[in-house]
CSV table of C-alpha atoms and ligand atoms in Angstrom, one decimal:
chain,number,residue,atom,x,y,z
E,168,MET,CA,-3.0,-37.9,-3.8
E,169,LEU,CA,-5.1,-36.5,-6.7
E,170,ARG,CA,-3.7,-33.2,-7.9
E,171,LYS,CA,-6.8,-31.1,-8.8
E,172,LYS,CA,-6.9,-28.0,-11.1
E,173,ILE,CA,-8.6,-25.3,-9.2
E,174,LEU,CA,-9.8,-21.8,-10.4
E,175,VAL,CA,-10.1,-19.1,-7.7
E,176,THR,CA,-11.7,-15.9,-8.8
E,177,GLY,CA,-10.8,-12.9,-6.7
E,178,GLY,CA,-7.6,-14.7,-5.8
E,179,ALA,CA,-5.5,-11.6,-5.4
E,180,GLY,CA,-7.8,-10.3,-2.6
E,181,PHE,CA,-7.6,-10.8,1.2
E,182,VAL,CA,-9.6,-14.1,1.4
E,183,GLY,CA,-8.6,-15.5,-2.0
E,184,SER,CA,-4.9,-15.2,-1.5
E,185,HIS,CA,-5.1,-17.2,1.8
E,186,LEU,CA,-7.2,-19.8,0.1
E,187,ILE,CA,-4.7,-20.2,-2.7
E,188,ASP,CA,-1.8,-20.6,-0.3
E,189,ARG,CA,-3.7,-23.5,1.4
E,190,LEU,CA,-4.8,-25.1,-1.9
E,191,LEU,CA,-1.2,-25.1,-3.1
E,192,GLN,CA,0.1,-26.5,0.2
E,193,ASN,CA,-2.5,-29.3,-0.2
E,194,GLY,CA,-0.8,-30.2,-3.5
E,195,HIS,CA,-3.2,-28.7,-6.0
E,196,GLU,CA,-2.7,-26.6,-9.1
E,197,VAL,CA,-4.3,-23.1,-8.9
E,198,ILE,CA,-5.3,-20.6,-11.5
E,199,CYS,CA,-6.1,-17.2,-10.0
E,200,VAL,CA,-8.3,-14.8,-12.0
E,201,ASP,CA,-8.5,-11.2,-10.7
E,202,ASN,CA,-8.9,-7.7,-12.2
E,203,TYR,CA,-7.0,-6.1,-9.2
E,204,PHE,CA,-9.9,-3.9,-8.4
E,205,THR,CA,-9.4,-4.3,-4.6
E,206,GLY,CA,-6.8,-7.1,-4.8
E,207,GLN,CA,-3.1,-6.5,-4.6
E,208,LYS,CA,-0.2,-8.1,-6.5
E,209,GLN,CA,1.6,-8.1,-3.1
E,210,ASN,CA,-0.9,-10.8,-1.8
E,211,ILE,CA,0.2,-13.3,-4.4
E,212,ILE,CA,3.8,-12.2,-5.4
E,213,HIS,CA,5.3,-14.9,-3.3
E,214,LEU,CA,3.6,-17.5,-5.6
E,215,MET,CA,4.8,-16.2,-8.9
E,216,GLU,CA,7.7,-18.6,-9.2
E,217,ASN,CA,5.5,-21.6,-8.2
E,218,PRO,CA,5.0,-23.8,-11.3
E,219,TYR,CA,1.6,-24.9,-10.0
E,220,PHE,CA,0.3,-21.3,-9.7
E,221,GLU,CA,-0.9,-19.2,-12.6
E,222,TYR,CA,-2.3,-15.6,-12.5
E,223,ILE,CA,-4.6,-14.3,-15.2
E,224,ARG,CA,-5.8,-10.7,-15.2
E,225,HIS,CA,-9.4,-10.9,-16.2
E,226,ASP,CA,-12.8,-9.3,-15.2
E,227,ILE,CA,-15.4,-12.0,-14.4
E,228,THR,CA,-18.2,-9.9,-15.9
E,229,MET,CA,-16.7,-11.1,-19.2
E,230,PRO,CA,-16.9,-14.8,-20.2
E,231,PHE,CA,-13.9,-16.9,-19.3
E,232,PHE,CA,-13.0,-20.4,-20.6
E,233,ILE,CA,-10.6,-22.9,-19.0
E,234,GLU,CA,-10.6,-26.6,-18.0
E,235,VAL,CA,-10.6,-27.1,-14.2
E,236,ASP,CA,-12.0,-29.5,-11.7
E,237,GLU,CA,-13.2,-26.9,-9.1
E,238,ILE,CA,-14.1,-23.2,-9.0
E,239,TYR,CA,-14.1,-21.0,-6.0
E,240,ASN,CA,-16.0,-17.8,-6.9
E,241,LEU,CA,-14.8,-15.0,-4.7
E,242,ALA,CA,-14.4,-12.1,-7.1
E,243,CYS,CA,-16.4,-9.2,-5.6
E,244,PRO,CA,-15.3,-6.1,-3.6
E,245,ALA,CA,-16.3,-6.9,0.1
E,246,SER,CA,-15.8,-3.7,2.0
E,247,PRO,CA,-18.7,-1.2,2.1
E,248,ILE,CA,-16.5,1.7,0.8
E,249,HIS,CA,-15.3,-0.4,-2.1
E,250,TYR,CA,-18.5,-2.0,-3.1
E,251,GLN,CA,-20.4,1.4,-2.9
E,252,TYR,CA,-17.7,3.1,-5.1
E,253,ASN,CA,-19.2,1.8,-8.3
E,254,PRO,CA,-22.5,0.1,-7.3
E,255,ILE,CA,-23.5,-0.8,-10.8
E,256,LYS,CA,-20.2,-2.6,-11.3
E,257,THR,CA,-20.7,-4.4,-8.0
E,258,VAL,CA,-24.1,-5.8,-9.1
E,259,LYS,CA,-22.6,-6.8,-12.4
E,260,THR,CA,-19.7,-8.6,-10.8
E,261,SER,CA,-22.0,-10.6,-8.5
E,262,VAL,CA,-24.7,-11.4,-11.1
E,263,MET,CA,-22.8,-11.5,-14.5
E,264,GLY,CA,-19.8,-13.1,-12.7
E,265,ALA,CA,-22.0,-15.8,-11.3
E,266,ILE,CA,-23.6,-16.4,-14.7
E,267,ASN,CA,-20.2,-16.7,-16.4
E,268,MET,CA,-18.7,-18.9,-13.7
E,269,LEU,CA,-21.8,-21.2,-13.5
E,270,GLY,CA,-21.9,-21.4,-17.3
E,271,LEU,CA,-18.3,-22.5,-17.2
E,272,ALA,CA,-18.9,-25.0,-14.5
E,273,LYS,CA,-21.8,-26.5,-16.4
E,274,ARG,CA,-19.8,-26.8,-19.6
E,275,ILE,CA,-16.7,-28.4,-18.1
E,276,ASN,CA,-18.6,-30.3,-15.3
E,277,ALA,CA,-16.7,-28.6,-12.5
E,278,LYS,CA,-17.8,-28.2,-8.9
E,279,ILE,CA,-18.4,-24.6,-8.0
E,280,LEU,CA,-18.4,-22.8,-4.6
E,281,GLN,CA,-20.0,-19.4,-4.1
E,282,ALA,CA,-18.6,-17.0,-1.5
E,283,SER,CA,-21.9,-15.6,-0.3
E,284,THR,CA,-22.2,-13.4,2.7
E,285,SER,CA,-24.1,-12.8,6.0
E,286,GLU,CA,-25.2,-9.6,4.3
E,287,VAL,CA,-27.9,-11.6,2.6
E,288,TYR,CA,-29.6,-11.5,6.0
E,289,GLY,CA,-29.5,-7.6,5.9
E,290,ASP,CA,-30.4,-6.0,9.2
E,291,PRO,CA,-31.6,-9.3,10.7
E,292,GLN,CA,-34.7,-9.6,12.8
E,293,VAL,CA,-33.8,-13.2,13.7
E,294,HIS,CA,-30.9,-13.6,16.0
E,295,PRO,CA,-28.6,-15.5,15.7
E,296,GLN,CA,-29.0,-16.0,12.0
E,297,THR,CA,-29.9,-19.5,10.8
E,298,GLU,CA,-29.7,-20.5,7.1
E,299,ASP,CA,-33.5,-20.8,6.8
E,300,TYR,CA,-34.0,-17.1,7.7
E,301,TRP,CA,-34.8,-15.1,4.5
E,302,GLY,CA,-33.3,-11.8,5.6
E,303,HIS,CA,-34.3,-8.2,5.9
E,304,VAL,CA,-32.7,-6.2,3.1
E,305,ASN,CA,-33.5,-2.8,1.8
E,306,PRO,CA,-33.6,-3.4,-2.0
E,307,ILE,CA,-32.7,0.2,-2.8
E,308,GLY,CA,-30.4,1.1,0.1
E,309,LYS,CA,-26.7,2.0,-0.2
E,310,ARG,CA,-25.7,-1.6,0.6
E,311,SER,CA,-28.2,-3.2,-1.8
E,312,CYS,CA,-25.7,-3.4,-4.7
E,313,TYR,CA,-23.8,-5.9,-2.6
E,314,ASP,CA,-26.6,-7.6,-0.6
E,315,GLU,CA,-29.0,-8.0,-3.5
E,316,GLY,CA,-26.2,-8.9,-5.9
E,317,LYS,CA,-25.2,-11.7,-3.6
E,318,ARG,CA,-28.8,-12.8,-3.2
E,319,VAL,CA,-29.3,-13.0,-7.0
E,320,ALA,CA,-26.0,-14.9,-7.2
E,321,GLU,CA,-27.4,-17.5,-4.7
E,322,THR,CA,-30.6,-17.7,-6.8
E,323,LEU,CA,-28.5,-18.4,-9.9
E,324,PHE,CA,-26.5,-21.0,-8.1
E,325,PHE,CA,-29.6,-22.9,-7.0
E,326,ASN,CA,-31.3,-22.6,-10.5
E,327,TYR,CA,-28.2,-24.0,-12.2
E,328,TYR,CA,-28.3,-26.8,-9.6
E,329,TRP,CA,-32.0,-27.7,-10.1
E,330,GLN,CA,-32.1,-27.1,-13.9
E,331,ASN,CA,-28.7,-28.2,-15.0
E,332,ALA,CA,-27.4,-30.4,-12.1
E,333,VAL,CA,-24.3,-28.2,-11.6
E,334,GLN,CA,-22.6,-29.3,-8.4
E,335,ILE,CA,-22.8,-26.2,-6.2
E,336,LYS,CA,-21.7,-25.2,-2.7
E,337,VAL,CA,-23.0,-22.0,-1.2
E,338,ILE,CA,-21.3,-20.6,1.9
E,339,ARG,CA,-22.4,-17.5,3.8
E,340,ILE,CA,-19.3,-15.9,5.2
E,341,PHE,CA,-19.5,-13.7,8.3
E,342,ASN,CA,-17.1,-10.8,9.1
E,343,THR,CA,-13.6,-12.1,8.6
E,344,TYR,CA,-10.3,-10.4,9.4
E,345,GLY,CA,-6.6,-11.1,9.3
E,346,PRO,CA,-3.3,-10.4,7.6
E,347,ARG,CA,-3.5,-9.0,4.0
E,348,MET,CA,-6.6,-7.0,4.6
E,349,HIS,CA,-6.0,-3.8,2.7
E,350,PRO,CA,-4.9,-1.0,5.1
E,351,ASN,CA,-7.4,1.4,3.5
E,352,ASP,CA,-10.1,-1.1,3.0
E,353,GLY,CA,-12.4,0.7,5.4
E,354,ARG,CA,-13.6,-2.4,7.3
E,355,VAL,CA,-13.7,-2.1,11.0
E,356,VAL,CA,-10.9,-4.4,12.1
E,357,SER,CA,-8.3,-2.9,9.7
E,358,ASN,CA,-9.5,0.7,10.3
E,359,PHE,CA,-9.2,0.3,14.1
E,360,ILE,CA,-5.7,-1.4,14.0
E,361,VAL,CA,-4.3,1.1,11.5
E,362,GLN,CA,-5.7,4.0,13.5
E,363,ALA,CA,-4.3,2.6,16.8
E,364,LEU,CA,-0.8,2.0,15.3
E,365,ASN,CA,-0.7,5.5,13.8
E,366,GLY,CA,-1.9,7.1,17.1
E,367,GLU,CA,-4.9,8.5,15.3
E,368,ASP,CA,-8.5,8.7,16.7
E,369,ILE,CA,-10.4,5.4,16.6
E,370,THR,CA,-13.6,6.1,14.6
E,371,ILE,CA,-16.7,4.3,16.0
E,372,TYR,CA,-19.7,4.8,13.7
E,373,GLY,CA,-22.9,5.3,15.7
E,374,ASP,CA,-22.8,4.6,19.4
E,375,GLY,CA,-20.8,1.4,19.1
E,376,THR,CA,-23.5,-0.8,20.5
E,377,GLN,CA,-24.0,-2.5,17.1
E,378,THR,CA,-22.5,-6.0,17.1
E,379,ARG,CA,-20.5,-8.2,14.8
E,380,SER,CA,-19.0,-11.7,15.2
E,381,PHE,CA,-15.4,-11.8,13.9
E,382,GLN,CA,-13.8,-14.8,12.3
E,383,TYR,CA,-10.1,-15.2,11.8
E,384,ILE,CA,-9.1,-15.9,8.2
E,385,ASP,CA,-7.5,-19.4,8.8
E,386,ASP,CA,-10.8,-20.7,10.2
E,387,LEU,CA,-12.7,-19.4,7.1
E,388,VAL,CA,-10.2,-21.0,4.7
E,389,GLU,CA,-10.7,-24.3,6.5
E,390,GLY,CA,-14.5,-24.0,6.3
E,391,MET,CA,-14.4,-23.2,2.6
E,392,ILE,CA,-12.3,-26.2,1.8
E,393,GLN,CA,-14.5,-28.5,4.0
E,394,ALA,CA,-17.6,-27.1,2.2
E,395,MET,CA,-16.1,-27.8,-1.3
E,396,ASN,CA,-15.3,-31.3,-0.2
E,397,SER,CA,-18.6,-32.0,1.6
E,398,ARG,CA,-20.9,-34.9,0.5
E,399,ASP,CA,-22.2,-34.6,-3.1
E,400,ASP,CA,-25.8,-33.8,-2.2
E,401,PHE,CA,-24.9,-31.1,0.3
E,402,THR,CA,-25.3,-27.7,-1.4
E,403,GLY,CA,-25.6,-25.3,1.5
E,404,PRO,CA,-26.3,-22.5,2.0
E,405,VAL,CA,-24.2,-22.9,5.1
E,406,ASN,CA,-23.0,-20.2,7.6
E,407,ILE,CA,-19.2,-19.9,8.1
E,408,GLY,CA,-18.4,-17.6,10.9
E,409,ASN,CA,-17.4,-17.3,14.5
E,410,PRO,CA,-20.4,-17.1,16.8
E,411,ASN,CA,-18.6,-15.0,19.4
E,412,GLU,CA,-20.4,-11.7,19.2
E,413,PHE,CA,-18.9,-8.3,20.2
E,414,THR,CA,-20.1,-4.7,20.2
E,415,ILE,CA,-18.0,-2.4,18.0
E,416,LYS,CA,-17.1,-0.5,21.2
E,417,GLU,CA,-15.7,-3.7,22.8
E,418,LEU,CA,-13.7,-4.3,19.6
E,419,ALA,CA,-12.3,-0.8,19.8
E,420,GLU,CA,-11.3,-1.3,23.5
E,421,LYS,CA,-9.6,-4.6,22.7
E,422,VAL,CA,-7.6,-3.0,19.9
E,423,ILE,CA,-6.6,-0.2,22.2
E,424,GLU,CA,-5.5,-2.6,24.9
E,425,LEU,CA,-3.5,-4.9,22.5
E,426,THR,CA,-1.7,-2.1,20.7
E,427,ALA,CA,-1.1,0.0,23.9
E,428,THR,CA,-2.0,3.1,21.9
E,429,SER,CA,-2.7,6.5,23.2
E,430,SER,CA,-5.5,6.9,20.6
E,431,LYS,CA,-8.9,8.1,21.8
E,432,ILE,CA,-12.3,6.9,20.6
E,433,VAL,CA,-14.3,9.4,18.6
E,434,TYR,CA,-17.9,8.8,17.5
E,435,LYS,CA,-19.1,9.5,13.9
E,436,GLU,CA,-22.4,9.2,12.0
E,437,LEU,CA,-23.7,5.6,11.5
E,438,PRO,CA,-23.9,4.8,7.7
E,439,SER,CA,-27.4,4.1,6.5
E,440,ASP,CA,-28.7,0.5,6.7
E,441,ASP,CA,-25.8,-0.5,8.9
E,442,PRO,CA,-27.0,-3.8,10.5
E,443,LEU,CA,-27.6,-3.5,14.3
E,444,GLN,CA,-26.5,-7.1,15.1
E,445,ARG,CA,-25.0,-10.1,13.5
E,446,GLN,CA,-24.2,-13.6,14.8
E,447,PRO,CA,-24.0,-16.9,12.9
E,448,ASP,CA,-25.8,-20.0,14.0
E,449,ILE,CA,-23.2,-22.6,12.9
E,450,SER,CA,-25.1,-25.8,13.9
E,451,LEU,CA,-25.3,-26.8,10.2
E,452,ALA,CA,-21.6,-26.3,9.5
E,453,LYS,CA,-20.8,-28.4,12.6
E,454,LYS,CA,-23.1,-31.2,11.5
E,455,GLU,CA,-22.5,-31.3,7.8
E,456,LEU,CA,-18.8,-30.1,7.5
E,457,ASP,CA,-17.6,-31.1,10.9
E,458,TRP,CA,-16.2,-27.6,11.1
E,459,GLU,CA,-16.1,-24.9,13.8
E,460,PRO,CA,-13.8,-21.9,14.3
E,461,LYS,CA,-10.7,-22.4,16.5
E,462,ILE,CA,-9.1,-19.0,16.7
E,463,GLN,CA,-10.7,-16.5,19.1
E,464,LEU,CA,-10.7,-12.8,18.8
E,465,HIS,CA,-7.8,-12.1,21.1
E,466,ASP,CA,-5.3,-14.4,19.3
E,467,GLY,CA,-6.5,-13.4,15.9
E,468,LEU,CA,-6.1,-9.7,16.7
E,469,VAL,CA,-2.6,-10.3,18.0
E,470,LYS,CA,-1.6,-11.9,14.6
E,471,THR,CA,-3.3,-9.2,12.6
E,472,ILE,CA,-1.7,-6.4,14.6
E,473,GLU,CA,1.7,-8.0,14.0
E,474,TYR,CA,1.0,-8.0,10.2
E,475,PHE,CA,0.0,-4.3,10.1
E,476,LYS,CA,3.0,-3.4,12.2
E,477,SER,CA,5.2,-5.1,9.6
E,478,LEU,CA,3.8,-3.0,6.7
S,587,NAD,P1,-11.3,-8.4,-1.4
S,587,NAD,O1,-11.8,-7.1,-1.9
S,587,NAD,O2,-10.0,-8.4,-0.6
S,587,NAD,O3,-11.1,-9.4,-2.6
S,587,NAD,C1,-12.0,-9.4,-3.7
S,587,NAD,C2,-11.2,-9.7,-4.9
S,587,NAD,O4,-12.0,-9.8,-6.1
S,587,NAD,C3,-10.1,-8.6,-5.2
S,587,NAD,O5,-8.9,-9.2,-5.4
S,587,NAD,C4,-10.7,-7.9,-6.4
S,587,NAD,O6,-9.7,-7.3,-7.2
S,587,NAD,C5,-11.4,-9.0,-7.1
S,587,NAD,N1,-12.5,-8.5,-8.0
S,587,NAD,C6,-13.4,-7.6,-7.8
S,587,NAD,N2,-14.2,-7.5,-8.8
S,587,NAD,C7,-13.7,-8.3,-9.8
S,587,NAD,C8,-14.1,-8.6,-11.1
S,587,NAD,N3,-15.2,-8.0,-11.7
S,587,NAD,N4,-13.4,-9.5,-11.9
S,587,NAD,C9,-12.3,-10.1,-11.3
S,587,NAD,N5,-11.9,-9.9,-10.0
S,587,NAD,C10,-12.6,-9.0,-9.3
S,587,NAD,O7,-12.4,-9.0,-0.5
S,587,NAD,P2,-12.4,-10.3,0.4
S,587,NAD,O8,-12.6,-9.9,1.8
S,587,NAD,O9,-11.2,-11.1,0.1
S,587,NAD,O10,-13.7,-11.1,0.0
S,587,NAD,C11,-13.6,-12.2,-0.9
S,587,NAD,C12,-15.0,-12.7,-1.1
S,587,NAD,O11,-15.6,-13.2,0.1
S,587,NAD,C13,-16.0,-11.7,-1.7
S,587,NAD,O12,-16.9,-12.4,-2.6
S,587,NAD,C14,-16.8,-11.3,-0.5
S,587,NAD,O13,-18.1,-10.9,-0.9
S,587,NAD,C15,-16.8,-12.6,0.3
S,587,NAD,N6,-17.0,-12.2,1.7
S,587,NAD,C16,-16.0,-11.7,2.5
S,587,NAD,C17,-16.2,-11.4,3.8
S,587,NAD,C18,-15.1,-10.8,4.7
S,587,NAD,O14,-15.4,-10.5,5.8
S,587,NAD,N7,-13.9,-10.7,4.2
S,587,NAD,C19,-17.5,-11.6,4.4
S,587,NAD,C20,-18.5,-12.1,3.6
S,587,NAD,C21,-18.3,-12.4,2.3
S,588,UDP,N1,-17.3,0.7,11.7
S,588,UDP,C1,-16.9,1.6,12.7
S,588,UDP,N2,-15.8,2.3,12.4
S,588,UDP,C2,-15.0,2.1,11.3
S,588,UDP,C3,-15.5,1.1,10.4
S,588,UDP,C4,-16.6,0.4,10.6
S,588,UDP,O1,-17.5,1.8,13.7
S,588,UDP,O2,-14.0,2.8,11.2
S,588,UDP,C5,-18.6,-0.1,12.0
S,588,UDP,C6,-19.6,-0.2,10.9
S,588,UDP,O3,-20.5,0.9,11.0
S,588,UDP,C7,-20.3,-1.5,11.2
S,588,UDP,C8,-19.2,-2.4,11.8
S,588,UDP,O4,-18.2,-1.5,12.2
S,588,UDP,O5,-21.3,-1.3,12.2
S,588,UDP,C9,-18.6,-3.4,10.8
S,588,UDP,O6,-18.3,-2.7,9.7
S,588,UDP,P1,-17.5,-3.4,8.5
S,588,UDP,O7,-17.5,-2.4,7.3
S,588,UDP,O8,-16.2,-3.9,8.9
S,588,UDP,O9,-18.4,-4.6,8.1
S,588,UDP,P2,-20.0,-4.8,7.8
S,588,UDP,O10,-20.8,-3.5,8.2
S,588,UDP,O11,-20.1,-5.0,6.3
S,588,UDP,O12,-20.4,-5.9,8.6
């Protein structure tokens, strides 16, 4: 088998650390670049003795030079609390980070995958979301630093592809959960599980009728690798998510049932521009990547609850 050298930006984060585990298991050499903004050393500490793994503390808004075969560009805070903490920095990470990584890919002739997001669809008026839908994003809303940053990153990826023939893959990731999410990350699955395990109130924002479609981390990792290895002329964008859609209230009830907690649901104000509904159409991923998610919410939640219990 060909041992590839692979750069993963944001590799100390939730998704990146799982991706690195899989790439190493598949026999590749991995260089992880991360500034530890939302990532944790704990996520990659088990890899530090592995001679095929290397960690470099670096901020991707600054240029970076290395020789690799493939780049997975994941560096970017993903939870609304974290990406809104320093919105200017979030835009810089998406935009300048994409410019730096695409410039690197062009120079060294590497294939590069962008971790884009369902957030490019904003508060969608087309349901479920297909890749040809242009989205409904408030350009000056609280979420825009993330949404618009990711949209510009996609623009940059396609311009480097058209103008410089850089080999690109763009995936749009839908809400993903699993072990190694930061307990204070603020996203709904980790919030509800941590609250339930601590016997605290479960905080539903709004009336809980808004929907999301939750994907387990292992399915995402599989989809990312399939996308990177897809046929040369397939660029995406392609949705990677689990189409099973739940209301936030249903999610809260499932977490309560699985943790057998005495926690009660409380309702808090809905943050501005919070999308009302979200569900991926994954026909393209099925056709082009021969990929579909395998792990359903119940099983994924059981594994994730076990992880948070162990912390
Ligand atoms: P995360 O916050 O756990 O990981 C992001 C990582 O990027 C962290 O380790 C952080 O320290 C690092 N980082 C942030 N800014 C950086 C910078 N300027 N330079 C270097 N490193 C930097 O988030 P995640 O859930 O693992 O998300 C990973 C990627 O997947 C992100 O690009 C995110 O937008 C995308 N994504 C995730 C989801 C999801 O549900 N988890 C959904 C859609 C898209
Ligand atoms: N949410 C909630 N309680 C929480 C955290 C989030 O009700 O403690 C809601 C949030 O308002 C949104 C949904 O859950 O409607 C998903 O939020 P998350 O931040 O996980 O992801 P995103 O909004 O980016 O899809």
